[in-house]
Structure formats: structure tokens, C-alpha cells
Coordinates of C-alpha atoms in Angstrom, one line a residue:
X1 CA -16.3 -45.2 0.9
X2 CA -13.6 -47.5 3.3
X3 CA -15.2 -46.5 7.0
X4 CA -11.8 -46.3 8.0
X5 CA -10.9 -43.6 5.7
X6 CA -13.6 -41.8 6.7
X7 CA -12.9 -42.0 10.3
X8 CA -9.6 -40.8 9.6
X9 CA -11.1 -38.2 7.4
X10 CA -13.6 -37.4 10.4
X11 CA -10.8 -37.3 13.2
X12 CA -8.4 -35.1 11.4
X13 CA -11.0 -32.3 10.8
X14 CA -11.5 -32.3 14.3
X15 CA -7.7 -32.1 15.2
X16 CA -6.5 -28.3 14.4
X17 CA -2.9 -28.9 15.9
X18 CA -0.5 -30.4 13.2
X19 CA 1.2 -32.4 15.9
X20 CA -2.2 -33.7 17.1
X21 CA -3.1 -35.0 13.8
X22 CA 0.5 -36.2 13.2
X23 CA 0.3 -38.4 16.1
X24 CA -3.2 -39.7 15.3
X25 CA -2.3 -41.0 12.2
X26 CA 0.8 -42.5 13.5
X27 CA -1.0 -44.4 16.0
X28 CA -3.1 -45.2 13.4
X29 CA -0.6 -46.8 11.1
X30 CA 1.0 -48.9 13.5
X31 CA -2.8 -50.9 14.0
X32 CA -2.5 -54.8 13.9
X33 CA -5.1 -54.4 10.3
X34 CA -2.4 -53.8 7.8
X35 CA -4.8 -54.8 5.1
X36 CA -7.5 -52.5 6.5
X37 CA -4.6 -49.5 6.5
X38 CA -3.7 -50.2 3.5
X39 CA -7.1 -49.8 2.0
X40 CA -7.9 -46.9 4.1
X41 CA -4.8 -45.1 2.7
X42 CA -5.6 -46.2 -0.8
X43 CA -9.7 -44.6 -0.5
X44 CA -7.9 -41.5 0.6
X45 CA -4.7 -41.5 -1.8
X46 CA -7.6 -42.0 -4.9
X47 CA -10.1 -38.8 -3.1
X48 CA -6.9 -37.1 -2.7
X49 CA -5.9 -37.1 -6.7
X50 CA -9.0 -36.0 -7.7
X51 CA -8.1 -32.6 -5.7
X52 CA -10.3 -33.3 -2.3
X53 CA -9.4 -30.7 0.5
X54 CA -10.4 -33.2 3.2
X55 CA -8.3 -36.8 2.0
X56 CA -5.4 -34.2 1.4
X57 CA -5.1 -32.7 5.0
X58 CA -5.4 -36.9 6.3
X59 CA -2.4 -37.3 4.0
X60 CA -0.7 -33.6 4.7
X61 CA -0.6 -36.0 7.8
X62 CA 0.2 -39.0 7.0
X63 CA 3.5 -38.0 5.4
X64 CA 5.9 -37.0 8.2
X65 CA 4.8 -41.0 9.3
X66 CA 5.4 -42.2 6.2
X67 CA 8.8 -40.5 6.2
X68 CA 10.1 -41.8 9.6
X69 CA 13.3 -44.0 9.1
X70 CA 11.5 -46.1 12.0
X71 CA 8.9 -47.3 10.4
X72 CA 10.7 -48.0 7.3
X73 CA 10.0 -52.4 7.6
X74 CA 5.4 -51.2 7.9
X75 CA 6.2 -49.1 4.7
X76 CA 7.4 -51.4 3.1
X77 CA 5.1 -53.8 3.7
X78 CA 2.4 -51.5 2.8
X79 CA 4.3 -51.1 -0.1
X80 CA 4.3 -54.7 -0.9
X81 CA 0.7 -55.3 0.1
X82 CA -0.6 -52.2 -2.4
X83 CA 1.4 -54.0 -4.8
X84 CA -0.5 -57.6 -4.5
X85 CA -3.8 -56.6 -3.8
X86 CA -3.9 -53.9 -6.6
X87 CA -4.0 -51.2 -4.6
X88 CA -3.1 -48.7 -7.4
X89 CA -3.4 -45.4 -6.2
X90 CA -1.5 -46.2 -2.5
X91 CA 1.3 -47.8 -4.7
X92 CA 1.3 -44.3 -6.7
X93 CA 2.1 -42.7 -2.7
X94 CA 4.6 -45.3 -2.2
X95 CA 6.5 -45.2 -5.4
X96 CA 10.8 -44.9 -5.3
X97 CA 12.8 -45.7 -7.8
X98 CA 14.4 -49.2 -7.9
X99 CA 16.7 -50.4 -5.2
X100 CA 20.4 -51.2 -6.6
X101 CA 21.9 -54.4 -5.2
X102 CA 25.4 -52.8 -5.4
X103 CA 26.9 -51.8 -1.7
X104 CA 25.7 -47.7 -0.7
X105 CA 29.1 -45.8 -0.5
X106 CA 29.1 -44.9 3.1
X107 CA 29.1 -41.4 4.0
X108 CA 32.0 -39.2 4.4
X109 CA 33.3 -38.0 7.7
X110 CA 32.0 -34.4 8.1
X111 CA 33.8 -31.5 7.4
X112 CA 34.9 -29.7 10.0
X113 CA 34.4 -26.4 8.1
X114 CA 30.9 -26.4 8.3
X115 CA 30.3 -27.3 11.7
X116 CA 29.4 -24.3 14.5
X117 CA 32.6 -23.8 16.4
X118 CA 33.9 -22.0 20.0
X119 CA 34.8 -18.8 20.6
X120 CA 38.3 -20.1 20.2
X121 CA 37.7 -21.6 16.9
X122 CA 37.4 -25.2 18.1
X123 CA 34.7 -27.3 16.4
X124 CA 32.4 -28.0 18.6
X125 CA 31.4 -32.0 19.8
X126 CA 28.3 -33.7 18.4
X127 CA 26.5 -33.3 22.2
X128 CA 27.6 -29.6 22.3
X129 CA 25.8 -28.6 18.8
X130 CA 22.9 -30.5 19.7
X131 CA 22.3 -28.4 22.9
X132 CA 23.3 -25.3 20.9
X133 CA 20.7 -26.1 18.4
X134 CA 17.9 -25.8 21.2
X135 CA 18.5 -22.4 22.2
X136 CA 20.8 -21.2 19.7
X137 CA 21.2 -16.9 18.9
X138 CA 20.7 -16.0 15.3
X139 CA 24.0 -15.2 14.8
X140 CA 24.7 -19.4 15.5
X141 CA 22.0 -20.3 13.1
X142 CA 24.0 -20.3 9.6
X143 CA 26.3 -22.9 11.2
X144 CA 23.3 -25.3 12.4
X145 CA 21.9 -24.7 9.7
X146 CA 24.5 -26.5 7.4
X147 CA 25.3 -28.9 10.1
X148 CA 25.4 -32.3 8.6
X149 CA 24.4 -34.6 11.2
X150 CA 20.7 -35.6 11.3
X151 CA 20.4 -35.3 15.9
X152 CA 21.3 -32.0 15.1
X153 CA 19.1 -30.7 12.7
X154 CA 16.3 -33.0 14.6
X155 CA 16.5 -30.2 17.4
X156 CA 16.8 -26.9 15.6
X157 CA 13.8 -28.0 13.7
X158 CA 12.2 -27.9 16.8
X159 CA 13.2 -24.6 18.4
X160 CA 10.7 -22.1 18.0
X161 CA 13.5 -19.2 16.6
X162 CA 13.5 -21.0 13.5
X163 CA 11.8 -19.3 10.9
X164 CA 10.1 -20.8 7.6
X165 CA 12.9 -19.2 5.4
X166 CA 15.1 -20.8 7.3
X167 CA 13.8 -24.1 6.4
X168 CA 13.4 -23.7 3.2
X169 CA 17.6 -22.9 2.8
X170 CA 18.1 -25.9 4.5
X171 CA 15.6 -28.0 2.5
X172 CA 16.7 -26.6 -0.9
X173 CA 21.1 -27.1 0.0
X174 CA 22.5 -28.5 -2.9
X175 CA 24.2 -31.2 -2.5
X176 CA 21.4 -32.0 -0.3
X177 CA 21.8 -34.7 3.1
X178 CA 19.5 -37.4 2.7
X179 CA 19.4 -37.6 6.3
X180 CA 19.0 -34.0 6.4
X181 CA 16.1 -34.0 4.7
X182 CA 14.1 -36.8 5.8
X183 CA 14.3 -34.7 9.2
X184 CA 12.5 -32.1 7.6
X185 CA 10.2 -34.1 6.1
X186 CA 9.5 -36.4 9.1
X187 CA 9.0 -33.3 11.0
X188 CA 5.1 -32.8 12.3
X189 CA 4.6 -29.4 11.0
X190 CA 7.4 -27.7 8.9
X191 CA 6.3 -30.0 5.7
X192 CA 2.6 -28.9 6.1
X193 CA 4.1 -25.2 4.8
X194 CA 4.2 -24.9 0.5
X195 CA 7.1 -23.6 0.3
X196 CA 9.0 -26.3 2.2
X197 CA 7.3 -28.9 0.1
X198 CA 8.4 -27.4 -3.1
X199 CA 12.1 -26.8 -1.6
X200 CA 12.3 -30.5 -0.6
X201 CA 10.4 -31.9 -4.1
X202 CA 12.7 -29.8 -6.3
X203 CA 16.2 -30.7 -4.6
X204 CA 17.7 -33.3 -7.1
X205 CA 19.1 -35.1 -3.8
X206 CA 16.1 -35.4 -1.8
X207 CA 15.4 -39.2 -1.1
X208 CA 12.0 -40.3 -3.6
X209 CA 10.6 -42.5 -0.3
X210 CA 10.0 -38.8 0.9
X211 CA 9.8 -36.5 -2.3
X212 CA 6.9 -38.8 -3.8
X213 CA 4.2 -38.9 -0.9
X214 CA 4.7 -34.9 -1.0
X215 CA 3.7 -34.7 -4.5
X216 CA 0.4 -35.8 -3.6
X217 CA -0.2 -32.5 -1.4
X218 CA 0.8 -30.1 -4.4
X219 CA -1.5 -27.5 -6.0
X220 CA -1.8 -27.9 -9.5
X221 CA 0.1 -24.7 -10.3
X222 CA 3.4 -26.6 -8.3
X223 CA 2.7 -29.6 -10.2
X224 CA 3.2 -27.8 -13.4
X225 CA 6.4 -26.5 -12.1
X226 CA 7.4 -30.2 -10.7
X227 CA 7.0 -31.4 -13.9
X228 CA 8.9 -28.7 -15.8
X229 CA 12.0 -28.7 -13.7
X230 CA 14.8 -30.5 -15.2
X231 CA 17.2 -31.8 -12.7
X232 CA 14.1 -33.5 -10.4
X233 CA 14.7 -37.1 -10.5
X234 CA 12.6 -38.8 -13.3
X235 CA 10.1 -40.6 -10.6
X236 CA 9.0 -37.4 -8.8
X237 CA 8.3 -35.7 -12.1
X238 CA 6.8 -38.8 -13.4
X239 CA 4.6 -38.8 -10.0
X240 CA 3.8 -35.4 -11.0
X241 CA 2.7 -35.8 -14.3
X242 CA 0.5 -38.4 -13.8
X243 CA -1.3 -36.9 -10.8
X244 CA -1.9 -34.0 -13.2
X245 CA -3.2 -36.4 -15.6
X246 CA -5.8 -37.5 -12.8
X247 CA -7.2 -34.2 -11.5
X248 CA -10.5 -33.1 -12.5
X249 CA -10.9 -30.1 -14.9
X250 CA -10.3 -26.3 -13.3
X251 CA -13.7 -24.8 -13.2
X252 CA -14.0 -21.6 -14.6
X253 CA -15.7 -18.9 -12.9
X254 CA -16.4 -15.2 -13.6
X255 CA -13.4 -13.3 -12.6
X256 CA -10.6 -16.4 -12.7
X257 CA -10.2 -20.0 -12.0
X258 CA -10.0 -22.1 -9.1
X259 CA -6.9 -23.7 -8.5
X260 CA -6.9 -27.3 -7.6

């Protein structure tokens, strides 16, 4: 067992606040060691696979970090290092489809239609929205809520009036924001709930840097639905599948199974 896996695995049980443990772990990955990360996160990703409750709340934290545009250059070299050290199951977590050399269309300006707007019908600025999402009335929420810019969503994410169902609409939008989503998903505590999860693994636009780690937190009855929905991108139902492959047996007891 890596010891510093296990004193990952050790300090998260301890830790009952998400944040907490969200900032632990970020700490954590951003350590001098990268080979000694690396290894750490491949003990846990391999403990984690075969259905361990423990290595799967380290990871349930790991993930927002792992989604954080800012430390997009460490995951990548994580990336790279899993790859050249044979680090099979942390390359598994790390997985995306390949990168296209062609140019990334740029996005479009937003539409006006969906942004929150005065009481005179005005759309409001970028600084306005972003102080209406932190105290916004329920009656302003359904325009936040399909607000396209990522500062914006970053806040109401953050006010406590925002409920789980909520989320979830915003997580399952078709056509889905990338930026959108990786909000959600860097978020410390609203990708620790199922349901968000399986709204942000199912939407056919959600970005596979973040929809791939989260695969490694399903149950096996949402894998089995990962893998038979048809419009998820081939790599997150492939990342599916083969985690399915790699969990142990259900045991049977009398009276029903345990899910794992």
C-alpha cells in the first residue's frame, strides 16, 4: 500500500466537511513529489475500481482539483507521467479523447435573450449579474441559471438558495457550456451529490477531462446506465465499461444484493 495513499486515505476520513477535504487534497496535489502523487493517486484510483468506499471518498475529492482550469499544466503532467511509468489505473482517471491540432472555433458572443435583465428590460452587465447571482430571489434564478458566462455561474453555485434540482438543470442543458460545466464540476461540494454526477456524465457536451474522473465515483447500477446511453461520447462510455469490467462480483445476500 503507497503510505501516501494511505495518509490521504487517513486524513479524508477525518475531514467531514466537503470543502475541508477538497482543500486537503488540493494542497496536496500541488506538493513538489509529482512522482510520489502520481503513485499515490494511482494506489487509490486501482482500490477505488475494485469498489472501496474509503479510496472513493479520497477521489469524490480529488475531482473538483482535478477539474480546475488552473491546474490544467500539473494534470497534464500527471497525465504524462502515468503514461511513462505505467501507471495504468491513474491513466484510466486521466483519460480524454485525443486533442485535434485544428484551431478551436472561438465562442460565440452571448445571446442577449438568455441573460437576467432590468425591470426595464435592459440586459444586465457582466458585474451586475454576478452580484445578482449572490443574493438572487427565486423568481431571478431561471435567468442565472441559463447564464452563459462561467464568473457568473461560479457565484450562484455558491449561494446557499440554490437547490440540488437546480443544479442538476443546469448540469444536464443541452447544448451544454463547457465552461459551464467545469464550474459545476470544479465546485467543492455540488459534484459529491449522485444525481449531479449522472447529469454532468450523461450530457453529450460535457468536457471528458471532467466527465471521466466522475465515472470513477459511480455505483454500478449508474455505470450500467452510462454505458447504455447512446449519445455519451464514446470515451466516457468506454471508461464506463471497463470500470464495470474491473469491479468485483455483487455478493448476494438473503433478501437482495449489495450494490457496488
Amino acid at each position: 500500500m503507497d503510505p501516501l495513499a494511505e495518509r490521504w486515505r487517513r486524513a479524508v476520513s477525518s475531514l467531514k466537511e466537503l470543502r475541508l477535504r477538497v482543500a486537503y487534497l488540493r494542497s496536496e496535489l500541488l506538493r513538489d513529489d509529482l512522482l510520489s502523487i502520481a503513485r499515490a493517486l494511482d494506489d487509490l484510483c486501482r482500490d477505488a475500481e475494485q469498489a472501496s468506499p474509503v479510496a472513493r471518498d479520497v477521489l469524490g475529492a480529488a475531482v473538483p482539483v482535478l477539474a480546475d482550469p488552473a491546474l490544467s499544466e500539473r494534470v497534464e503532467q500527471l497525465r504524462e507521467l502515468a503514461a511513462s511509468a505505467a501507471l495504468l489505473s491513474l491513466s484510466r482517471l486521466l483519460r480524454r479523447k485525443p486533442r485535434r491540432h485544428e484551431a478551436q472555433p472561438t465562442s460565440p458572443p452571448p445571446d442577449e435573450r438568455h441573460l437576467a435583465t432590468s425591470s426595464a428590460g435592459r440586459a444586465l452587465t457582466l458585474g451586475e449579474r454576478r452580484a445578482l447571482a449572490r443574493r438572487p430571489t427565486r423568481a431571478a434564478f431561471d435567468a442565472l441559471l441559463r447564464d452563459p458566462h462561467p464568473l457568473v455561474i461560479r457565484n450562484l453555485l455558491a449561494n446557499p438558495r440554490l437547490t440540488e434540482d437546480d443544479v442538476v438543470r443546469l448540469a444536464a442543458r443541452r447544448p451544454a457550456n463547457p465552461e459551464v460545466m467545469t464550474e459545476i464540476a470544479r465546485h467543492p461540494e455540488w459534484p459529491q451529490r449522485a444525481r449531479v454526477r449522472m447529469a454532468i456524465v450523461q450530457n453529450p457536451g460535457a468536457p471528458p477531462e471532467i466527465a471521466v474522473p466522475m465515472v470513477r465515483l459511480l455505483l454500478r447500477p449508474e455505470l450500467l446506465q452510462l454505458v447504455a446511453a447512446p449519445d455519451v461520447p464514446a470515451v466516457v462510455r468506454a471508461a464506463a465499461r471497463e470500470l464495470l469490467e474491473r469491479r468485483p462480483p455483487v455478493p448476494h445476500k438473503p433478501g437482495g444484493a449489495l450494490e457496488q
